[in-house]
PDB file of C-alpha atoms in Angstrom:
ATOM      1  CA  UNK A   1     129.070  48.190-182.556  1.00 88.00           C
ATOM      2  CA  UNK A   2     131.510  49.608-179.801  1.00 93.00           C
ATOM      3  CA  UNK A   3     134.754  49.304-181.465  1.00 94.00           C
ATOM      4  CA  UNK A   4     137.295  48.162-179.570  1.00 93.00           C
ATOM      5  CA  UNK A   5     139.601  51.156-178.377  1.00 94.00           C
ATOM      6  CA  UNK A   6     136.527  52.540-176.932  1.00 95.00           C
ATOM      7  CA  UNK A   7     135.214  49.210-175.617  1.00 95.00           C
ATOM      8  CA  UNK A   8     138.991  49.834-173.415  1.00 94.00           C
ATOM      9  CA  UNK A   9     138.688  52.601-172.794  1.00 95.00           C
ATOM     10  CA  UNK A  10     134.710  52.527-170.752  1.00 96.00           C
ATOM     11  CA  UNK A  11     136.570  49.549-169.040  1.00 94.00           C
ATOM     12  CA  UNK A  12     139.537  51.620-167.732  1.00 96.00           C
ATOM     13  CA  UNK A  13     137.487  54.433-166.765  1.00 97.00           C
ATOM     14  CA  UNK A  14     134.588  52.282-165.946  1.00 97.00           C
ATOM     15  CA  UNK A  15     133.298  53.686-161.760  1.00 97.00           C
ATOM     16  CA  UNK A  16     133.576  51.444-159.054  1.00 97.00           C
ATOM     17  CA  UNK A  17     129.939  50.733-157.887  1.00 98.00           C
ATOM     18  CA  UNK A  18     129.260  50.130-154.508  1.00 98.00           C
ATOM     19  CA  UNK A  19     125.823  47.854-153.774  1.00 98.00           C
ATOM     20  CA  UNK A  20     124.360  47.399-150.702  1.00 98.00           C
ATOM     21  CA  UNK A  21     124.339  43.646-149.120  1.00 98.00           C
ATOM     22  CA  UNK A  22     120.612  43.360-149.501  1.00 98.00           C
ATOM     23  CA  UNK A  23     120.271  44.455-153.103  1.00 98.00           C
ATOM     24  CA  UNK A  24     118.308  42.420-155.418  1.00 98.00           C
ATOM     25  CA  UNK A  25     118.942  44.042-158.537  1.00 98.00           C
ATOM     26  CA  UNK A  26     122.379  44.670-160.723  1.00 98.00           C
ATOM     27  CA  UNK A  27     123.089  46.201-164.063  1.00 97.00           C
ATOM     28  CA  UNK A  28     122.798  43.715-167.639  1.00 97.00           C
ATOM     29  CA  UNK A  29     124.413  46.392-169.674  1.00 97.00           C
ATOM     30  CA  UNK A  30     126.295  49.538-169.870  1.00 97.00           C
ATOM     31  CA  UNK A  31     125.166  51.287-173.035  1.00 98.00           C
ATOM     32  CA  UNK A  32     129.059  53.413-174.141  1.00 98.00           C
ATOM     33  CA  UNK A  33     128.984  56.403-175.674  1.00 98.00           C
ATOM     34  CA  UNK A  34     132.480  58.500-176.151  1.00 98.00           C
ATOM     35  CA  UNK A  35     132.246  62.018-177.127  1.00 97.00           C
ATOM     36  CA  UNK A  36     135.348  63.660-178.481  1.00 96.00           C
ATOM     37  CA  UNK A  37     133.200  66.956-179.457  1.00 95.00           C
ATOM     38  CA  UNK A  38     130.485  69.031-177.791  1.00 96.00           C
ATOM     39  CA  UNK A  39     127.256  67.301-177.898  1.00 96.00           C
ATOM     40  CA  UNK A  40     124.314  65.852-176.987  1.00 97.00           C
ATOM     41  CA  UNK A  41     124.140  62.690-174.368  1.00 97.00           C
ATOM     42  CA  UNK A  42     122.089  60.146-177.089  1.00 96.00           C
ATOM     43  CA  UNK A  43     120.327  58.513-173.334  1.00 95.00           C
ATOM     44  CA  UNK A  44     120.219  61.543-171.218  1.00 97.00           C
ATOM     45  CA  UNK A  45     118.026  65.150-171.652  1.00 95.00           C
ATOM     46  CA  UNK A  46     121.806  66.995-171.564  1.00 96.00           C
ATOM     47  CA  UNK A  47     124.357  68.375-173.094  1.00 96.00           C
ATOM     48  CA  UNK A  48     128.215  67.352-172.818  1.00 96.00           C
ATOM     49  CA  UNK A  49     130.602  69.599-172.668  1.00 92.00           C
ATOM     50  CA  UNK A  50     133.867  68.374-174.415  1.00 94.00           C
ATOM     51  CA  UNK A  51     135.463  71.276-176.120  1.00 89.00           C
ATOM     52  CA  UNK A  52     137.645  72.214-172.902  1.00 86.00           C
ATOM     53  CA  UNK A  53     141.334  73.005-172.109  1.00 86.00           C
ATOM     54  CA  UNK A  54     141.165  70.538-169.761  1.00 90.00           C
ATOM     55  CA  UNK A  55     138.909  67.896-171.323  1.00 95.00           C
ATOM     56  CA  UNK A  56     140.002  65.172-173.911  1.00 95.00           C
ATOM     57  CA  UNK A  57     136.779  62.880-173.942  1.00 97.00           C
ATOM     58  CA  UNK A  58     133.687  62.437-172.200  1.00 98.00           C
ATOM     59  CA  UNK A  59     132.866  58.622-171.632  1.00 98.00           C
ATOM     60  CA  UNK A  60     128.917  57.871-170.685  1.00 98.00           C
ATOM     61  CA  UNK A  61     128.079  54.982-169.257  1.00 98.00           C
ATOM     62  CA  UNK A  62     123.808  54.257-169.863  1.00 98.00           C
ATOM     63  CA  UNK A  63     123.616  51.571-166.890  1.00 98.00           C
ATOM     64  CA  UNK A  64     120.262  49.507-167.618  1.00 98.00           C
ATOM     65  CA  UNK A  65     118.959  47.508-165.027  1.00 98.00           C
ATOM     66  CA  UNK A  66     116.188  45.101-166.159  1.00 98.00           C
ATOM     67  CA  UNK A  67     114.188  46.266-162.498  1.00 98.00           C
ATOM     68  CA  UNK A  68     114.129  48.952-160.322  1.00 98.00           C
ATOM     69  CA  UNK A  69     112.367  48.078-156.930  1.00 98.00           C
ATOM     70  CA  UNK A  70     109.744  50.085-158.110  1.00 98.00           C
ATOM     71  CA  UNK A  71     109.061  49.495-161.849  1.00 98.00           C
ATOM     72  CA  UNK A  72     110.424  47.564-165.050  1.00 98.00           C
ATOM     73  CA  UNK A  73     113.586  48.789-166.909  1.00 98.00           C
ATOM     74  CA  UNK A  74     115.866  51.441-165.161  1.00 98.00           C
ATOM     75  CA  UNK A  75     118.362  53.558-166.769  1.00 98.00           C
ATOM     76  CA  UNK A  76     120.986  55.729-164.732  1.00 98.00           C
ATOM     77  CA  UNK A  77     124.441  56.987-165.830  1.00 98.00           C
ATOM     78  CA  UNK A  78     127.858  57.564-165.141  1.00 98.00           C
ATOM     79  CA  UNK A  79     130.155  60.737-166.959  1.00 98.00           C
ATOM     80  CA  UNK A  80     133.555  60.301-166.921  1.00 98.00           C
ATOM     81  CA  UNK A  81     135.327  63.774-168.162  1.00 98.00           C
ATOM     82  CA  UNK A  82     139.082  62.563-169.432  1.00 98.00           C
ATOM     83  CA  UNK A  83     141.773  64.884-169.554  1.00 96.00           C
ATOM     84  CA  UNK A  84     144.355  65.320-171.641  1.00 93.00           C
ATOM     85  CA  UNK A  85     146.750  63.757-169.807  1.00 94.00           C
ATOM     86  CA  UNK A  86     144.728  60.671-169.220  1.00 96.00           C
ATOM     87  CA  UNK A  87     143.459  61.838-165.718  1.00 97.00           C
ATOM     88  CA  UNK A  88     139.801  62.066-164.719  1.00 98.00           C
ATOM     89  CA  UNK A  89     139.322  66.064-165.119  1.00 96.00           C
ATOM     90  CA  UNK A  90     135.220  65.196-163.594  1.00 97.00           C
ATOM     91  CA  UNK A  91     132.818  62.515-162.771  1.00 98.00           C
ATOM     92  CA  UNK A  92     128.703  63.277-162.800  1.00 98.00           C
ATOM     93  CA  UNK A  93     126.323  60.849-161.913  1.00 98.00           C
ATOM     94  CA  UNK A  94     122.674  60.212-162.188  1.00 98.00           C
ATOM     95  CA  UNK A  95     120.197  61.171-159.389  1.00 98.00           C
ATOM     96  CA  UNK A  96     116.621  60.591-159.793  1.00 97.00           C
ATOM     97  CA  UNK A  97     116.517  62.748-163.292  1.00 95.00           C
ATOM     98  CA  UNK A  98     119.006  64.990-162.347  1.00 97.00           C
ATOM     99  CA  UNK A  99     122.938  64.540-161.975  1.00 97.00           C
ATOM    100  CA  UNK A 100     125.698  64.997-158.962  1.00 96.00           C
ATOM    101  CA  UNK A 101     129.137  65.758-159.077  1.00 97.00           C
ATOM    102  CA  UNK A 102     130.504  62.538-158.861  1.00 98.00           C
ATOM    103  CA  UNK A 103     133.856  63.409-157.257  1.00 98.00           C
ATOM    104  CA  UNK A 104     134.052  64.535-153.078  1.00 97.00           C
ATOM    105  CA  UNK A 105     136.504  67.518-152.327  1.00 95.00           C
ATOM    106  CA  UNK A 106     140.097  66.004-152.554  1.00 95.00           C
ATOM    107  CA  UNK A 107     139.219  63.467-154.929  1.00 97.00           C
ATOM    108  CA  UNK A 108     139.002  61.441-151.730  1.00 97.00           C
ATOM    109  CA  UNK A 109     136.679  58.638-154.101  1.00 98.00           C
ATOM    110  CA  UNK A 110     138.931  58.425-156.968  1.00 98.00           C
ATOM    111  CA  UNK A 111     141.783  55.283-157.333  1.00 97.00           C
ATOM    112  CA  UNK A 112     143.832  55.696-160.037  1.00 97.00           C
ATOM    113  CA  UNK A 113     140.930  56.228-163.305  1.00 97.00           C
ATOM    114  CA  UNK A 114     137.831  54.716-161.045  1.00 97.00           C
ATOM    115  CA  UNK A 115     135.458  56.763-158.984  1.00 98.00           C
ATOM    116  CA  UNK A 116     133.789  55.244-156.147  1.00 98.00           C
ATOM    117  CA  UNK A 117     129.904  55.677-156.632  1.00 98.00           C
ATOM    118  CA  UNK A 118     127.154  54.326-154.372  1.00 98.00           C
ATOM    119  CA  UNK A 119     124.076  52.879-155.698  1.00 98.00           C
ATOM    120  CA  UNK A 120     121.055  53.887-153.860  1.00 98.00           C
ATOM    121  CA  UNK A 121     119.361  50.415-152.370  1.00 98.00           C
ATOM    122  CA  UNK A 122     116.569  49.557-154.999  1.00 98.00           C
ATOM    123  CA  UNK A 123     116.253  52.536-156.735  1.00 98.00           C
ATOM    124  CA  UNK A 124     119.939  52.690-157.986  1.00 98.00           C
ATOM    125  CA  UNK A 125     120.501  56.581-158.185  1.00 98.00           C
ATOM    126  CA  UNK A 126     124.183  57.331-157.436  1.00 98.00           C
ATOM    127  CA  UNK A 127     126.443  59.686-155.811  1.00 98.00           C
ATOM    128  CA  UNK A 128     129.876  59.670-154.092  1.00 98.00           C
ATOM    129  CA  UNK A 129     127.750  59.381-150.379  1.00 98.00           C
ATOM    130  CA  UNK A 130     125.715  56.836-149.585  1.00 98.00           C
ATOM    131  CA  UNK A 131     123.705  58.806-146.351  1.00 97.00           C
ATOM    132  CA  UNK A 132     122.486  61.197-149.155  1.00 97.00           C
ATOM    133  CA  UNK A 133     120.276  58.464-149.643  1.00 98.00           C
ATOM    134  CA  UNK A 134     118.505  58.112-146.055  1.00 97.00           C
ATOM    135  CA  UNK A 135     117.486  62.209-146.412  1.00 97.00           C
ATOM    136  CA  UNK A 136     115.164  61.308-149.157  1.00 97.00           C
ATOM    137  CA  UNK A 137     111.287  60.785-148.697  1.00 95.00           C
ATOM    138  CA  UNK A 138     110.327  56.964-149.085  1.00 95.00           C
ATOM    139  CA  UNK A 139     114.042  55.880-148.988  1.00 97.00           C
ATOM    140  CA  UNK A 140     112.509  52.485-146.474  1.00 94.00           C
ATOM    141  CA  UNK A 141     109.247  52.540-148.098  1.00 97.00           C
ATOM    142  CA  UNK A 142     110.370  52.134-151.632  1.00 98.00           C
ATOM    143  CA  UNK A 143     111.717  49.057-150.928  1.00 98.00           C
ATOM    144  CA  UNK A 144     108.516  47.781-149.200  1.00 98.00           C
ATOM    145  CA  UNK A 145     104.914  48.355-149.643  1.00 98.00           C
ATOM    146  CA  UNK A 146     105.528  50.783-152.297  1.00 98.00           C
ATOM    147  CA  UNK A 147     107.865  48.162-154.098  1.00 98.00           C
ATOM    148  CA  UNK A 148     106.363  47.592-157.815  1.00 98.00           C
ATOM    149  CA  UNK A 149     104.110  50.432-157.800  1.00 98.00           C
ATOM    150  CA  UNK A 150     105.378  52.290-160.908  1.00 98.00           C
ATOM    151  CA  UNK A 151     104.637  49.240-162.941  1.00 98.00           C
ATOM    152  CA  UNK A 152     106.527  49.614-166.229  1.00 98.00           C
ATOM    153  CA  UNK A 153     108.145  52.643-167.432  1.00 97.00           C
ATOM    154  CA  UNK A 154     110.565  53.903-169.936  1.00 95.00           C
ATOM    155  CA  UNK A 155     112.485  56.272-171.670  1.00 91.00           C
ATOM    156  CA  UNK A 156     111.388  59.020-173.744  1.00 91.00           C
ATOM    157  CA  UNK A 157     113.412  57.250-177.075  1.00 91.00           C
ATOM    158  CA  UNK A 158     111.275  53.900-176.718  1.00 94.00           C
ATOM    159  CA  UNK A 159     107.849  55.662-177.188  1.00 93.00           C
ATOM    160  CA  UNK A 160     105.977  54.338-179.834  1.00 94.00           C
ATOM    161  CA  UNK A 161     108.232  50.776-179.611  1.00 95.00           C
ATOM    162  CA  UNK A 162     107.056  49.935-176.102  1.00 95.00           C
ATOM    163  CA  UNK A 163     103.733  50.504-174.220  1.00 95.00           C
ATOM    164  CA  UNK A 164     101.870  49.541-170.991  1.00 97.00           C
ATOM    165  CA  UNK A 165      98.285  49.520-169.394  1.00 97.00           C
ATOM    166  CA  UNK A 166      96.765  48.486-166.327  1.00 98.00           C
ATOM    167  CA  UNK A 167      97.680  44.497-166.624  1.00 98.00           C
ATOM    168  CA  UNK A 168     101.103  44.904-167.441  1.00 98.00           C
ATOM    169  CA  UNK A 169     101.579  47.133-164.510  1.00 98.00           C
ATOM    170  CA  UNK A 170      99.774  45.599-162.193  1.00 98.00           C
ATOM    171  CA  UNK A 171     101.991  41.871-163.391  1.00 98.00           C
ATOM    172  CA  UNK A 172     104.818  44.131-162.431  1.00 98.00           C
ATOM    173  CA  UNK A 173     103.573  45.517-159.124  1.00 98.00           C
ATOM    174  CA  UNK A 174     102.847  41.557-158.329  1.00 98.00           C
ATOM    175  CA  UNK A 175     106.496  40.219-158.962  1.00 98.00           C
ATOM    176  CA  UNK A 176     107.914  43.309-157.185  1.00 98.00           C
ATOM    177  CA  UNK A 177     106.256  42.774-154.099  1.00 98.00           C
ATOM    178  CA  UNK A 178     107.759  39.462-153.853  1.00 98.00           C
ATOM    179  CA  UNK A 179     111.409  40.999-154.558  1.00 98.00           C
ATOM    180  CA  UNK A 180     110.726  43.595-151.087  1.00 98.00           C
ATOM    181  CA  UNK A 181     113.655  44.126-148.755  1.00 98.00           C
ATOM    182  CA  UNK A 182     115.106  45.759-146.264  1.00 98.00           C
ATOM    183  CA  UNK A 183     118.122  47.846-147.002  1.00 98.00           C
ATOM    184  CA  UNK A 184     121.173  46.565-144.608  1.00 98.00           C
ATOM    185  CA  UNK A 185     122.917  49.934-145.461  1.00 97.00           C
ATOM    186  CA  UNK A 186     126.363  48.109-145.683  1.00 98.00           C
ATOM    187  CA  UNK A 187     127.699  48.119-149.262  1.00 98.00           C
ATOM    188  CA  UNK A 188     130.453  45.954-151.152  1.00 97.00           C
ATOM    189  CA  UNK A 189     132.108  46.929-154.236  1.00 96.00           C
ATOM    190  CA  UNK A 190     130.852  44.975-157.119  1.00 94.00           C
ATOM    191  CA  UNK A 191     133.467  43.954-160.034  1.00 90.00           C
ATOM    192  CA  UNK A 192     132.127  44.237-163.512  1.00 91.00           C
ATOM    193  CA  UNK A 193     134.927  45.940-165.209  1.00 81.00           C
ATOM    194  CA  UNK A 194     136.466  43.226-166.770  1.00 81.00           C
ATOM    195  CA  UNK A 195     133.308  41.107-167.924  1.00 88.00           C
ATOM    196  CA  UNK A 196     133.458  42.657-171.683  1.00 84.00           C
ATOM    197  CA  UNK A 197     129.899  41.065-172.143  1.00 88.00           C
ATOM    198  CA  UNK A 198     128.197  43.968-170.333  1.00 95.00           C
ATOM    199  CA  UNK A 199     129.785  46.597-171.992  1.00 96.00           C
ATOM    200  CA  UNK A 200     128.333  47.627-175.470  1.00 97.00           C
ATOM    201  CA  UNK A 201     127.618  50.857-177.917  1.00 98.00           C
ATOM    202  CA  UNK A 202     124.550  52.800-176.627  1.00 98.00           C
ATOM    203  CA  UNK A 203     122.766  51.907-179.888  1.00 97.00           C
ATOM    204  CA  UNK A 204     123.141  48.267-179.496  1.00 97.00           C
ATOM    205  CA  UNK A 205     121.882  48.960-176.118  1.00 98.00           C
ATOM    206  CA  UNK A 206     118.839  50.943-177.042  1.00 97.00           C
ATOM    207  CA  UNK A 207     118.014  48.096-179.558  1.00 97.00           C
ATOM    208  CA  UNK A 208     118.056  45.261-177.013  1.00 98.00           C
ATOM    209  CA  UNK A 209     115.754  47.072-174.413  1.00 98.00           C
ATOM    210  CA  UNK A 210     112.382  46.242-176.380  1.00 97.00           C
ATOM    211  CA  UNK A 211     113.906  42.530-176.368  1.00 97.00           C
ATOM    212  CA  UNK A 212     114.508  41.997-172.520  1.00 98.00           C
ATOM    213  CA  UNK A 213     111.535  43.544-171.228  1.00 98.00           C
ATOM    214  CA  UNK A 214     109.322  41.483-174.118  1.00 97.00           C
ATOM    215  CA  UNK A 215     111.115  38.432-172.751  1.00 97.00           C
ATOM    216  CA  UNK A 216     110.492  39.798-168.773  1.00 97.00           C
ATOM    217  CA  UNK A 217     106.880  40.194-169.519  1.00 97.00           C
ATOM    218  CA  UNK A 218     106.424  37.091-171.193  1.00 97.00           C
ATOM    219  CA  UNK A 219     108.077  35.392-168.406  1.00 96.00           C
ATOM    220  CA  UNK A 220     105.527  37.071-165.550  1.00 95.00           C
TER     221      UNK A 220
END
């Protein structure tokens, strides 16, 4: 269970996502995990390092998404380094199995604790600027003929509790073809912070995966 000064403290640090107008897809849960020590993230193939002058806690945020435009269940993550003062020392962000710095030069995207982070139209990587997003290959096709093509995927942890073959993907591919779209490339923030049903521990998280994308399959 996420107990409740940490449950407050993911909310007051939580990053202000940005969603373009033409997204179909939004997180269900925010999987918290705060590290007060070195270690390693429990969702993410890294290590966190806390054990710095400037560096109080580390708060990750395992964003699940029951779709990606592309394939069932989606994972991507927010790190918010707190200092000691209570300032955000860092933010790091998921992008496409790999992370960004999450803060521009000047701090330009931060208000107060929040960082401003874009979501990527469909595919929901992040990062402070949302034209990286037009330099990458399939950025329009993604969200159109090659929507549903991944079928269902997941995470390295669920193997041996989930598994898929040709039906179940190609179920997938058929529902995600009727969620295409065109990205409008005009975002609006989108206010989650305070709705303390989405935010819980990353094990509670991890447990209720299986559940969601039993019920998602049952319901295609």
């Amino acid at each position: 269970m996420l107990n409740d000064a940490d449950r407050k403290l993911a909310a007051r640090y939580a990053p202000r996502l940005f969603f373009d107008h033409n997204e179909p897809f939004f997180p269900v849960r925010f999987g918290i995990t705060v590290l007060r020590q070195d270690g390693d993230s429990p969702s993410f193939p890294r290590r966190l390092a806390v054990n710095r002058a400037e560096v109080e806690a580390v708060v990750e945020y395992a964003i699940y998404y029951d779709y990606d435009i592309q394939h069932l269940y989606d994972l991507e993550h927010v790190w918010v380094y707190i200092g000691r003062n209570g300032e955000v020392a860092d933010v790091e962000a998921s992008f496409h199995g790999k992370y960004l710095k999450g803060l521009l030069r000047g701090r330009t995207n931060l208000s107060g604790t929040r960082a401003g982070l874009y979501v990527q139209p469909g595919k929901h990587a992040l990062s402070p600027l949302p034209e990286v997003f037009e330099l990458l290959p399939g950025f329009a096709s993604c969200t159109q003929e090659e929507a549903g093509a991944d079928g269902l995927i997941y995470g390295r942890f669920l193997e041996g509790i989930l598994a898929t073959d040709d039906e179940i993907n190609q179920r997938v591919r058929e529902f995600l073809q009727t969620c295409r779209f065109t990205p409008s490339l005009s975002y609006g923030s989108w206010k989650y912070a305070d709705r303390e049903e989405l935010f819980v521990s990353w094990s509670e998280l991890l447990a209720e995966i299986p559940e969601r994308i039993g019920k998602e399959l049952e319901r295609l």
